[in-house]
Each structure stands twice: as structure tokens, then as C-alpha cells.
Tab-separated table of C-alpha atoms in Angstrom:
chain	number	residue	atom	x	y	z
A	28	MET	CA	112.534	97.307	96.636
A	29	VAL	CA	109.462	95.822	94.988
A	30	SER	CA	107.389	98.120	92.820
A	31	ARG	CA	103.867	98.737	94.044
A	32	PHE	CA	102.469	99.724	90.659
A	33	SER	CA	99.949	97.178	89.394
A	34	GLY	CA	101.036	94.177	87.375
A	35	ALA	CA	99.249	95.521	84.302
A	36	LEU	CA	101.824	98.321	84.185
A	37	GLN	CA	104.900	96.271	85.059
A	38	LEU	CA	104.228	93.323	82.771
A	39	THR	CA	102.972	94.863	79.538
A	40	ASP	CA	106.018	93.189	77.979
A	41	LEU	CA	108.834	91.419	79.772
A	42	ASN	CA	111.271	94.026	78.490
A	43	ASP	CA	109.547	97.208	79.694
A	44	PHE	CA	110.325	97.080	83.408
A	45	ILE	CA	113.314	98.926	84.826
A	46	THR	CA	114.915	97.790	88.049
A	47	PRO	CA	115.597	100.357	90.814
A	48	SER	CA	119.302	100.431	89.967
A	49	GLN	CA	118.585	101.782	86.501
A	50	GLU	CA	117.381	105.206	85.427
A	51	CYS	CA	114.604	106.103	83.035
A	52	VAL	CA	115.789	107.767	79.830
A	53	LYS	CA	113.415	110.201	78.183
A	54	PRO	CA	113.872	110.260	74.392
A	55	VAL	CA	114.696	113.806	73.303
A	56	LYS	CA	114.979	115.011	69.710
A	57	ILE	CA	118.149	117.097	69.291
A	58	GLU	CA	118.197	119.681	66.512
A	59	LYS	CA	121.602	119.674	64.826
A	60	LYS	CA	122.850	122.922	63.328
A	61	GLN	CA	124.798	122.763	60.081
A	62	GLY	CA	128.428	123.740	60.002
A	63	LYS	CA	128.970	123.684	63.727
A	64	SER	CA	130.096	120.794	65.879
A	65	SER	CA	128.578	120.502	69.308
A	66	GLY	CA	131.731	119.286	71.019
A	67	ILE	CA	132.491	116.179	73.074
A	68	ILE	CA	130.456	114.814	75.985
A	69	ARG	CA	132.507	113.440	78.896
A	70	ILE	CA	131.212	111.345	81.816
A	71	GLU	CA	132.878	112.344	85.085
A	72	ASP	CA	133.765	110.020	87.975
A	73	ASP	CA	130.695	111.134	89.939
A	74	GLY	CA	128.384	110.244	87.033
A	75	SER	CA	127.782	113.842	85.913
A	76	TYR	CA	128.145	114.967	82.286
A	77	THR	CA	130.312	117.771	80.920
A	78	GLN	CA	130.573	119.089	77.375
A	79	LEU	CA	133.975	120.023	75.947
A	80	ASN	CA	133.421	122.740	73.341
A	81	GLN	CA	135.660	123.319	70.334
A	82	ASP	CA	136.924	126.567	71.818
A	83	GLY	CA	138.236	124.668	74.858
A	84	GLY	CA	135.406	125.691	77.157
A	85	VAL	CA	133.844	123.220	79.576
A	86	GLN	CA	130.109	123.203	80.255
A	87	LYS	CA	128.418	121.067	82.911
A	88	LEU	CA	125.229	119.521	81.539
A	89	GLU	CA	122.044	119.394	83.553
A	90	LYS	CA	120.668	115.957	84.244
A	91	ALA	CA	117.185	115.301	82.840
A	92	LYS	CA	114.403	114.891	85.388
A	93	ILE	CA	111.594	112.468	84.618
A	94	THR	CA	108.130	113.407	85.832
A	95	LEU	CA	104.883	111.448	85.844
A	96	ASN	CA	103.833	113.429	82.764
A	97	ASP	CA	106.877	112.140	80.902
A	98	CYS	CA	106.018	108.621	82.028
A	99	LEU	CA	102.472	108.815	80.688
A	100	ALA	CA	103.627	110.294	77.377
A	101	CYS	CA	106.263	107.590	76.876
A	102	SER	CA	105.541	104.151	75.414
A	103	GLY	CA	108.533	102.566	77.079
A	104	CYS	CA	108.253	101.658	80.713
A	105	ILE	CA	106.724	101.949	84.118
A	106	THR	CA	109.638	101.881	86.508
A	107	SER	CA	109.999	100.732	90.091
A	108	ALA	CA	112.383	103.641	90.692
A	109	GLU	CA	109.561	105.515	92.354
A	110	SER	CA	111.907	108.157	93.755
A	111	VAL	CA	112.578	109.220	90.149
A	112	LEU	CA	108.990	109.249	88.939
A	113	ILE	CA	106.945	110.422	91.867
A	114	THR	CA	108.665	113.665	92.830
A	115	GLN	CA	105.344	115.489	93.156
A	116	GLN	CA	103.218	112.637	94.468
A	117	SER	CA	104.153	111.900	98.075
A	118	GLN	CA	103.402	112.874	101.645
A	119	ASP	CA	106.502	115.112	101.565
A	120	GLU	CA	104.766	117.418	99.087
A	121	LEU	CA	101.729	117.664	101.360
A	122	TYR	CA	103.993	118.592	104.262
A	123	LYS	CA	105.669	121.257	102.099
A	124	VAL	CA	102.342	122.924	101.329
A	125	LEU	CA	101.181	122.756	104.946
A	126	ASN	CA	104.468	124.250	106.179
A	127	GLN	CA	104.317	126.968	103.522
A	128	ASN	CA	100.784	127.828	104.618
A	129	LYS	CA	102.037	128.442	108.156
A	130	VAL	CA	104.328	131.275	107.020
A	131	SER	CA	102.224	132.643	104.140
A	132	SER	CA	99.905	135.607	104.259
A	133	SER	CA	96.193	134.894	104.039
A	134	LYS	CA	96.265	136.067	100.410
A	135	ASN	CA	98.907	133.496	99.402
A	136	ARG	CA	97.675	130.672	101.597
A	137	LYS	CA	96.221	127.628	99.834
A	138	THR	CA	93.026	125.952	100.997
A	139	THR	CA	94.029	122.334	101.610
A	140	VAL	CA	91.584	119.505	100.968
A	141	VAL	CA	92.164	115.791	101.581
A	142	SER	CA	89.756	113.277	100.009
A	143	VAL	CA	89.952	109.768	101.498
A	144	SER	CA	88.901	106.660	99.566
A	145	PRO	CA	86.795	104.037	101.390
A	146	GLN	CA	89.350	101.330	100.465
A	147	SER	CA	92.158	103.261	102.182
A	148	ARG	CA	89.957	103.965	105.190
A	149	ALA	CA	89.279	100.224	105.577
A	150	SER	CA	92.988	99.393	105.292
A	151	ILE	CA	93.904	101.944	107.975
A	152	ALA	CA	91.019	100.745	110.186
A	153	ALA	CA	92.360	97.185	109.964
A	154	ARG	CA	95.863	98.239	111.013
A	155	PHE	CA	94.586	99.997	114.157
A	156	ASN	CA	91.690	97.613	114.885
A	157	LEU	CA	89.154	100.428	114.764
A	158	PRO	CA	85.597	100.595	113.396
A	159	VAL	CA	85.288	102.298	110.010
A	160	ALA	CA	83.241	105.290	111.221
A	161	ASP	CA	85.655	105.858	114.091
A	162	THR	CA	88.594	105.652	111.685
A	163	ALA	CA	86.992	108.255	109.418
A	164	ARG	CA	86.575	110.739	112.279
A	165	ARG	CA	90.089	110.128	113.627
A	166	LEU	CA	91.621	110.540	110.160
A	167	THR	CA	89.722	113.820	109.831
A	168	ALA	CA	91.225	114.958	113.126
A	169	PHE	CA	94.738	113.779	112.189
A	170	PHE	CA	94.805	115.736	108.942
A	171	LYS	CA	93.202	118.826	110.456
A	172	ASN	CA	95.711	118.830	113.314
A	173	LEU	CA	98.431	118.967	110.637
A	174	GLY	CA	96.787	122.037	109.117
A	175	VAL	CA	94.440	120.562	106.481
A	176	ASP	CA	91.241	122.587	106.095
A	177	TYR	CA	88.747	119.989	104.819
A	178	VAL	CA	88.605	116.183	104.753
A	179	PHE	CA	86.109	114.547	102.386
A	180	ASP	CA	85.084	110.982	101.519
A	181	THR	CA	85.350	109.890	97.875
A	182	THR	CA	82.314	107.637	98.381
A	183	PHE	CA	80.378	110.832	97.691
A	184	SER	CA	81.997	111.408	94.297
A	185	ARG	CA	81.614	107.717	93.456
A	186	ASN	CA	77.864	108.328	93.359
A	187	PHE	CA	78.489	110.326	90.179
A	188	SER	CA	80.741	107.602	88.715
A	189	LEU	CA	78.061	104.955	89.279
A	190	ILE	CA	75.165	107.037	87.955
A	191	GLU	CA	77.078	108.192	84.880
A	192	GLY	CA	78.305	104.642	84.260
A	193	GLN	CA	74.697	103.413	84.366
A	194	ARG	CA	73.509	106.025	81.895
A	195	GLU	CA	76.449	105.525	79.557
A	196	PHE	CA	75.886	101.762	79.397
A	197	VAL	CA	72.185	102.149	78.549
A	198	GLN	CA	73.084	104.615	75.769
A	199	ARG	CA	75.736	102.268	74.369
A	200	PHE	CA	73.391	99.264	74.518
A	201	ARG	CA	70.691	101.103	72.587
A	202	ARG	CA	73.071	102.030	69.779
A	203	HIS	CA	75.252	98.914	69.636
A	204	LYS	CA	73.488	97.508	66.547
A	205	ASP	CA	74.626	100.579	64.597
A	206	ASP	CA	77.989	100.950	66.395
A	207	SER	CA	80.079	97.789	66.526
A	208	LYS	CA	82.368	99.254	69.196
A	209	ALA	CA	79.655	100.461	71.570
A	210	LEU	CA	79.799	97.101	73.370
A	211	PRO	CA	81.286	95.587	75.391
A	212	MET	CA	81.677	98.590	77.651
A	213	LEU	CA	84.843	98.234	79.713
A	214	ALA	CA	85.132	99.915	83.115
A	215	SER	CA	87.474	102.897	83.384
A	216	ALA	CA	87.971	103.442	87.132
A	217	CYS	CA	91.310	101.579	87.264
A	218	PRO	CA	94.229	103.707	85.968
A	219	GLY	CA	96.568	100.695	85.751
A	220	TRP	CA	94.211	99.079	83.250
A	221	ILE	CA	93.748	102.361	81.355
A	222	CYS	CA	97.483	103.012	81.041
A	223	TYR	CA	98.059	99.429	79.877
A	224	ALA	CA	95.213	99.681	77.347
A	225	GLU	CA	96.458	102.981	75.895
A	226	LYS	CA	100.070	101.848	75.570
A	227	THR	CA	99.593	98.251	74.496
A	228	HIS	CA	96.344	98.126	72.509
A	229	GLY	CA	95.818	101.805	71.712
A	230	SER	CA	93.174	102.874	69.237
A	231	TYR	CA	91.729	99.359	68.965
A	232	ILE	CA	90.627	99.102	72.591
A	233	ILE	CA	89.894	102.757	73.431
A	234	PRO	CA	86.374	102.945	71.880
A	235	TYR	CA	85.186	100.198	74.231
A	236	ILE	CA	86.351	101.962	77.410
A	237	SER	CA	83.782	103.892	79.454
A	238	THR	CA	84.353	107.652	79.350
A	239	THR	CA	83.007	108.121	82.888
A	240	LYS	CA	85.582	109.595	85.269
A	241	SER	CA	86.798	107.600	88.248
A	242	PRO	CA	85.719	108.628	91.775
A	243	GLN	CA	89.135	110.247	92.326
A	244	GLN	CA	88.786	112.490	89.283
A	245	MET	CA	85.100	113.129	89.971
A	246	MET	CA	86.162	114.435	93.360
A	247	GLY	CA	88.856	116.473	91.640
A	248	SER	CA	86.210	118.177	89.492
A	249	LEU	CA	83.938	118.716	92.484
A	250	VAL	CA	86.682	120.260	94.624
A	251	LYS	CA	88.360	122.423	91.972
A	252	ASP	CA	85.116	123.592	90.349
A	253	TYR	CA	81.982	123.401	92.513
A	254	PHE	CA	83.664	123.641	95.931
A	255	ALA	CA	86.050	126.379	94.773
A	256	LYS	CA	83.108	128.491	93.623
A	257	GLN	CA	81.303	127.902	96.922
A	258	ARG	CA	84.414	129.117	98.786
A	259	SER	CA	84.871	132.069	96.373
A	260	VAL	CA	88.392	130.980	95.429
A	261	THR	CA	90.008	129.991	92.135
A	262	PRO	CA	91.022	126.361	91.506
A	263	ASP	CA	94.731	127.153	91.838
A	264	GLN	CA	94.122	128.450	95.372
A	265	ILE	CA	93.139	124.940	96.467
A	266	TYR	CA	95.654	122.155	97.091
A	267	HIS	CA	93.774	118.875	96.690
A	268	VAL	CA	95.190	115.596	97.995
A	269	THR	CA	93.590	112.157	97.681
A	270	VAL	CA	94.317	109.086	99.792
A	271	MET	CA	94.147	105.996	97.573
A	272	PRO	CA	94.767	102.224	97.784
A	273	CYS	CA	96.871	102.219	94.642
A	274	TYR	CA	100.097	103.769	93.300
A	275	ASP	CA	98.592	103.815	89.793
A	276	LYS	CA	96.272	106.593	90.998
A	277	LYS	CA	99.326	108.871	91.051
A	278	LEU	CA	99.599	108.340	87.292
A	279	GLU	CA	95.909	109.060	86.802
A	280	ALA	CA	96.111	112.392	88.656
A	281	SER	CA	99.040	113.397	86.420
A	282	ARG	CA	97.162	112.942	83.138
A	283	ALA	CA	97.050	116.072	80.986
A	284	ASP	CA	93.272	115.597	80.646
A	285	PHE	CA	92.890	116.565	84.296
A	286	PHE	CA	94.984	119.741	84.108
A	287	SER	CA	93.476	123.237	83.796
A	288	GLU	CA	95.458	125.362	81.339
A	289	GLU	CA	93.562	128.458	82.459
A	290	TYR	CA	94.533	128.150	86.124
A	291	GLU	CA	97.637	125.961	85.680
A	292	THR	CA	96.471	123.474	88.264
A	293	ARG	CA	95.486	119.811	88.420
A	294	ASP	CA	92.130	118.517	89.613
A	295	VAL	CA	94.111	116.375	92.058
A	296	ASP	CA	97.445	117.919	93.027
A	297	CYS	CA	98.853	115.012	95.009
A	298	VAL	CA	98.005	111.364	95.667
A	299	ILE	CA	99.197	109.548	98.761
A	300	THR	CA	98.550	105.895	99.502
A	301	SER	CA	97.184	104.184	102.603
A	302	GLY	CA	100.731	103.070	103.413
A	303	GLU	CA	102.015	106.634	103.127
A	304	VAL	CA	99.369	107.815	105.608
A	305	LEU	CA	100.718	105.178	108.003
A	306	LYS	CA	104.216	106.627	107.476
A	307	MET	CA	102.862	110.095	108.298
A	308	LEU	CA	101.371	108.807	111.544
A	309	GLU	CA	104.697	107.170	112.422
A	310	GLN	CA	106.544	110.370	111.523
A	311	GLU	CA	104.291	112.281	113.911
A	312	GLY	CA	104.811	109.633	116.585
A	313	LEU	CA	101.093	108.866	116.696
A	314	SER	CA	98.786	105.888	116.774
A	315	LEU	CA	95.471	106.679	115.111
A	316	ALA	CA	93.740	105.093	118.112
A	317	ASN	CA	95.102	107.927	120.263
A	318	VAL	CA	93.883	110.758	118.006
A	319	ASP	CA	90.724	112.431	119.304
A	320	PRO	CA	87.992	112.211	116.635
A	321	MET	CA	86.431	115.187	114.842
A	322	PRO	CA	83.134	115.503	112.903
A	323	LEU	CA	83.185	114.578	109.224
A	324	ASP	CA	83.109	117.287	106.540
A	325	THR	CA	80.823	117.345	103.512
A	326	ILE	CA	81.341	118.910	100.107
A	327	PHE	CA	78.542	121.372	100.922
A	328	GLY	CA	80.678	122.982	103.626
A	329	GLY	CA	78.882	121.777	106.744
A	330	VAL	CA	79.603	118.719	108.878
A	331	ALA	CA	78.139	115.303	108.168
A	332	ASP	CA	75.721	113.560	110.481
A	333	GLY	CA	78.434	111.134	111.542
A	334	GLU	CA	77.258	108.130	109.522
A	335	VAL	CA	79.669	106.610	107.034
A	336	VAL	CA	77.882	105.144	104.013
A	337	GLY	CA	79.035	102.937	101.189
A	338	HIS	CA	77.885	101.158	98.033
A	339	SER	CA	77.052	97.520	97.447
A	340	GLY	CA	78.861	95.361	94.928
A	341	GLY	CA	82.343	94.659	96.277
A	342	GLY	CA	85.522	96.457	97.222
A	343	SER	CA	86.301	97.908	93.783
A	344	GLY	CA	83.326	100.245	93.658
A	345	GLY	CA	80.415	98.004	92.705
A	346	TYR	CA	80.274	99.122	89.064
A	347	LEU	CA	79.094	95.771	87.699
A	348	GLU	CA	76.306	95.417	90.251
A	349	HIS	CA	74.917	98.941	89.930
A	350	ILE	CA	75.053	99.013	86.133
A	351	PHE	CA	73.567	95.507	85.885
A	352	LYS	CA	70.591	96.326	88.128
A	353	HIS	CA	69.952	99.667	86.412
A	354	ALA	CA	70.199	98.215	82.882
A	355	SER	CA	67.941	95.284	83.748
A	356	LYS	CA	65.189	97.650	84.845
A	357	GLU	CA	65.757	100.403	82.269
A	358	LEU	CA	66.148	98.163	79.210
A	359	PHE	CA	63.955	95.159	80.040
A	360	GLY	CA	61.724	96.247	82.923
A	361	ILE	CA	63.142	93.508	85.153
A	362	GLU	CA	63.820	94.316	88.818
A	363	VAL	CA	66.979	92.556	90.056
A	364	ASN	CA	67.357	92.448	93.842
A	365	GLN	CA	70.193	89.960	94.177
A	366	ILE	CA	73.248	89.422	92.010
A	367	ILE	CA	74.379	85.811	91.563
A	368	TYR	CA	78.011	85.490	90.480
A	369	LYS	CA	79.317	82.467	88.611
A	370	THR	CA	83.049	81.859	89.100
A	371	LEU	CA	84.774	80.854	85.868
A	372	ARG	CA	88.514	80.197	85.475
A	373	ASN	CA	89.338	81.684	88.917
A	374	LYS	CA	87.789	83.822	91.693
A	375	ASP	CA	88.972	86.978	89.906
A	376	PHE	CA	86.963	86.161	86.786
A	377	GLN	CA	83.233	85.927	87.459
A	378	GLU	CA	80.119	86.217	85.348
A	379	VAL	CA	76.571	87.511	85.856
A	380	THR	CA	73.685	86.962	83.427
A	381	LEU	CA	70.120	88.192	83.057
A	382	GLU	CA	67.918	85.559	81.447
A	383	GLN	CA	64.285	85.465	80.366
A	384	ASP	CA	62.514	82.490	78.763
A	385	GLY	CA	65.851	80.788	78.174
A	386	ASN	CA	67.357	83.803	76.403
A	387	VAL	CA	70.358	85.713	77.771
A	388	LEU	CA	69.466	89.401	77.807
A	389	LEU	CA	72.578	90.702	79.589
A	390	ARG	CA	75.939	89.076	80.224
A	391	PHE	CA	78.362	90.915	82.517
A	392	ALA	CA	81.740	89.916	83.962
A	393	LEU	CA	84.410	91.130	86.329
A	394	ALA	CA	88.056	90.577	85.398
A	395	TYR	CA	90.675	91.333	88.041
A	396	GLY	CA	94.420	90.909	87.650
A	397	PHE	CA	96.733	91.060	84.655
A	398	ARG	CA	96.263	87.446	83.532
A	399	ASN	CA	92.501	87.838	83.269
A	400	ILE	CA	92.896	91.204	81.520
A	401	GLN	CA	95.142	89.583	78.895
A	402	ASN	CA	92.621	86.816	78.264
A	403	LEU	CA	89.828	89.390	78.046
A	404	VAL	CA	91.622	91.480	75.417
A	405	GLN	CA	92.642	88.445	73.375
A	406	LYS	CA	89.029	87.225	73.235
A	407	LEU	CA	87.844	90.700	72.256
A	408	LYS	CA	90.351	90.866	69.407
A	409	ARG	CA	89.272	87.428	68.148
A	410	GLY	CA	85.627	88.474	68.235
A	411	LYS	CA	84.799	85.839	70.857
A	412	LEU	CA	83.976	88.092	73.812
A	413	THR	CA	80.261	87.714	74.528
A	414	TYR	CA	79.953	90.192	77.402
A	415	HIS	CA	78.037	93.453	77.333
A	416	TYR	CA	80.004	94.949	80.238
A	417	VAL	CA	83.216	94.066	82.079
A	418	GLU	CA	84.409	95.517	85.383
A	419	VAL	CA	88.188	95.554	84.822
A	420	MET	CA	90.698	96.035	87.654
A	421	ALA	CA	94.470	95.558	87.414
A	422	CYS	CA	95.013	94.176	90.919
A	423	PRO	CA	94.110	90.597	91.873
A	424	SER	CA	91.183	90.728	94.342
A	425	GLY	CA	90.524	94.311	93.227
A	426	CYS	CA	91.117	97.677	94.863
A	427	LEU	CA	91.114	96.445	98.473
A	428	ASN	CA	94.308	94.595	97.566
A	429	GLY	CA	95.911	97.593	95.832
A	430	GLY	CA	99.658	98.104	95.904
A	431	GLY	CA	99.312	101.174	98.136
A	432	GLN	CA	97.429	99.374	100.896
A	433	ILE	CA	99.016	98.683	104.274
A	434	ARG	CA	100.685	95.272	104.238
A	435	ALA	CA	100.447	92.612	106.929
A	436	GLU	CA	102.922	92.836	109.781
A	437	GLU	CA	105.660	90.208	109.911
A	438	SER	CA	103.705	87.955	112.233
A	439	GLY	CA	100.475	88.309	110.237
A	440	SER	CA	98.959	86.695	107.176
A	441	GLY	CA	98.279	88.723	104.040
A	442	LYS	CA	95.204	86.611	103.289
A	443	ASP	CA	93.762	87.147	106.762
A	444	LEU	CA	94.461	90.884	106.556
A	445	LEU	CA	92.682	91.166	103.200
A	446	GLN	CA	89.659	89.400	104.682
A	447	GLN	CA	89.685	91.794	107.636
A	448	VAL	CA	89.845	94.789	105.263
A	449	GLU	CA	86.950	93.380	103.213
A	450	ASP	CA	84.864	92.869	106.361
A	451	LEU	CA	85.499	96.454	107.488
A	452	TYR	CA	84.801	97.846	104.023
A	453	THR	CA	81.386	96.173	103.897
A	454	ALA	CA	80.478	96.995	107.531
A	455	VAL	CA	78.866	100.313	106.591
A	456	THR	CA	75.339	101.352	105.711
A	457	VAL	CA	74.721	100.761	102.010
A	458	GLN	CA	73.033	103.527	100.034
A	459	ALA	CA	72.059	103.548	96.361
A	460	PRO	CA	73.575	106.530	94.524
A	461	GLU	CA	70.125	107.619	93.338
A	462	ALA	CA	68.944	107.781	96.956
A	463	ASN	CA	71.413	110.537	97.831
A	464	GLU	CA	69.473	113.806	97.588
A	465	SER	CA	72.679	115.846	97.533
A	466	ILE	CA	73.663	114.253	94.229
A	467	GLU	CA	70.438	115.348	92.543
A	468	GLN	CA	70.941	118.863	93.946
A	469	LEU	CA	74.459	118.992	92.497
A	470	TYR	CA	73.282	117.833	89.081
A	471	GLN	CA	71.008	120.888	89.053
A	472	GLN	CA	73.120	123.495	90.906
A	473	TRP	CA	76.535	122.553	89.541
A	474	LEU	CA	75.907	121.024	86.116
A	475	GLY	CA	72.593	122.579	85.145
A	476	GLY	CA	70.799	119.255	84.821
A	477	THR	CA	71.474	115.670	83.830
A	478	ASP	CA	71.863	116.565	80.145
A	479	HIS	CA	75.008	118.639	80.775
A	480	THR	CA	77.467	116.098	82.105
A	481	GLN	CA	80.589	116.669	79.973
A	482	THR	CA	82.403	117.650	83.180
A	483	LEU	CA	81.924	114.087	84.455
A	484	HIS	CA	83.502	112.377	81.440
A	485	THR	CA	86.993	112.172	79.952
A	486	GLN	CA	88.854	110.722	76.964
A	487	TYR	CA	91.740	108.360	76.277
A	488	HIS	CA	94.729	108.471	73.957
A	489	ALA	CA	96.620	105.784	72.074
A	490	VAL	CA	100.340	105.976	72.833
A	491	GLU	CA	102.566	105.204	69.871
A	492	LYS	CA	105.534	102.940	70.450
A	493	VAL	CA	108.875	104.722	70.396
A	494	ASP	CA	111.930	102.750	69.337
A	495	SER	CA	114.577	103.253	71.976
A	496	ALA	CA	117.059	101.237	73.968
A	497	LEU	CA	114.362	100.722	76.579
A	498	ASN	CA	112.245	98.430	74.421
A	499	ILE	CA	114.909	96.324	72.737
A	500	LYS	CA	113.920	92.649	72.998
A	501	TRP	CA	116.884	90.770	74.364
């Protein structure tokens, strides 16, 4: 089995990747009591552990269970033994909640919400040779026929990520002469990159990373806060699932920063990938093409007008393009209508500049894939990185090529499939985030204005290396 986590997680060091035949060991500090021996630990034939006490008693020891929280808090590994790590992040958990709802009283029933990413929608559309808008309506019907209450599109929450990213960059640019770590601003939407940065470069790199939440976590805040209040329920009465192109998103949803201590619930309870949605369809014996479509839902509780919209700037969210255009106008009064990319060492490392009278005013770049990320960080540490902003994504070719996307069938070509997914992703009406009137309404109704946006930002944490058998260099 090949791991579908991004390369940035698997290849932090050559010694931090565990094969499926091995098990993850969580370091645990054992308090020893003076004057009393703990006994002898014996490994049985079936692999279980028993403790032989001094009084002759035998005690069977419980095997430790590793969760995604443990994984994020550990500086050791990201493992391909996904059955060990992702016990609460699969389509099986969604089925459990839906089945429980069927036998629960109305008081104990959870409102189920599924938020679908545009990258996953394009991947599923490519598999079934359907238009994007048709796919969106059929996916809505598929989930609702299973018992899901609402199906949303994370393109809506990405409006907040783009707008907040724009504002954050302008603020950083204006203070960068007094704050040496204000620039370059590094994108934060990719959890594979974030996890790698926290574990490998820690406190050095963290100040450069944008604090703006990703579209997945923006939607988590919208659903568990604004939407919950509109439905007159508490956050823990909602079970929120996202459909994502990437297994790393499962790690992001499990971060402690996105957990409510008050209600003991996560902003996103479960993440399933595009490929796992395909498995659900197969489990139900369905082809999406044969599912009768339903109207699209909106976060405001009504149904959408049927049009699926997107953002310009590529399949990873368009952060570079939107921030570049906004900064050009806000900082220098220059209107940029077209972005011209210059390919550097490879197609996954490209540069964009804003020039005036021979002077470079802004220099942006996109860096996709682990090799380009390594080069980026090395240049930053040597003080030779000249960019003001970098759109960083762990997967080569970006999010449309995420590890959770549906792979080409045996007779097909992966390259041709990726091109088909890209074509479908861009075959929607493009809308600037500022042009969405609902976003402005939410800034006022939900947040109390554009000056109260703490809800839309997060923080990062350096992870100290722990010496254990897992990180011995052989």
C-alpha cells in the first residue's frame, strides 16, 4: 500500500517514514515508584502483552491506540499505516453517525453537514464524465439520500480565506521595514506544508506563515458557529464532514487549535477524500450519473440558484493571483488585469513580478512539491529569498493532484486525467470574492465588521524533536 499523505510529510527525513508492516510507538513517560518493582512484561504468541506481578498475578496490558492528535503532537513520523492513524477520519465514521441518527430521538439526533471542495468535485466529475454543476447537484442528492441534512460548497468559505489573505499581506508589507519576519508571507492553506514546517523548521519558519485559516477550517467555523446559531443548535449537535482532495486535510481537522473545549467538538469532525466518496458510491452500488440531482444548499439555509462559481488563479485556490492583484492596487495604485507567470526551475516553481520604471515593486512565487519547498526554505535561511509572497503547496501540480483524488483507471493516463480535472475545475463562472454580497453580509452579521476577524485566523506551534527509536539515523 502506498501512502497518500503528501511528500512533505513522508520525506521530512529519510528515517521518519514507517512502512505499513510496522506500528507507530507513542513515547510515554512512566512514573516509577520507589521501593516497588513493577513486575515482568511478557510478549504472548498472539503479540499481546501481559505483566507478571511479584505476587504471581497476571495482568493483560492494553495496547496503545494512536490517534491523529498523537501524530500531530509527535515529532517522529507520518506513517502509511493509515488504518492505525485515521480511526476517526473515514467514510465509515460518517456511516456510523447516519445510522445512529436513524434510531435516535429528535433530541439526540445530530444535524449532519457535508462540505465539498471544488477540487474533489472536479475529480468526481472527471470519473463520471459529468459537467461540474451537474456533479454538484448529484453529489448533493447522493449525500441527502444517505441521510445528510445539508451539503455546502467550500468555494464559499474560500472567499474568506482569499479576502483575509489579501488584508494580511498588505498589513505585513506595510510593517516589514520594522519587522524582519513580516515578509515573505508564506501561504497556509496546505496542511502538509504546515505540518512539515512546524516539525522540521519550527520557530524559525512560523513567523513567516500566514495566519489566515484554510477554506476547510473557515467552513468549519462557519458551520459550527454561524450556521449553528441560525439553526438554534449548539456546535456539538452538528456533525460536520468535508470532502477534500488530500489526506493531509485529515491532520488539519485534528489540530487542537480547531477544537472547542466548551462544547468538546471539532470545527470539522471528519474528512473524507474524493477517492473515499467513490468507494461510498461503489458500496451503495451506484453510479453518480444515475443519481437524480437535487438543488444546491447555501450556508444561509435556502437553496442556491443552481450556478456553481469558482475563483481564478489555478487549482490550488488562486491565493497568489488574488493577493497579487489586491496588493498591486492597494499599495501602489496599479490595476493588474492579467497575471503573467515566469517558469523557473520547473513548472511547479513560477514567478510573478510587478514592475514600474524598471523597479520591481512586488515579487511573488508559487512553489509546489517537496523539492521546491526544500529549496525555498534553504534560500530563506540563507537570506537569499527575494519574494514578498509564496503560494506553497506540498503536492506537485497542486491540490488538483492531491493524494486523495481519484486515480486514473488501469487503461487511462494519469497525466490525461489531471488535465481533464483541471479543465473541469476551470469550467465554472469566475467570481471575485469581494463581489459576493453574502460575504459582506456575514462580515457584519457574524463577525461584527471587518475589524473583528480573529475567528478567521489561527496559530502554529513548533514541535520539539523527541529522541526515540523512531528517529535513529541508520
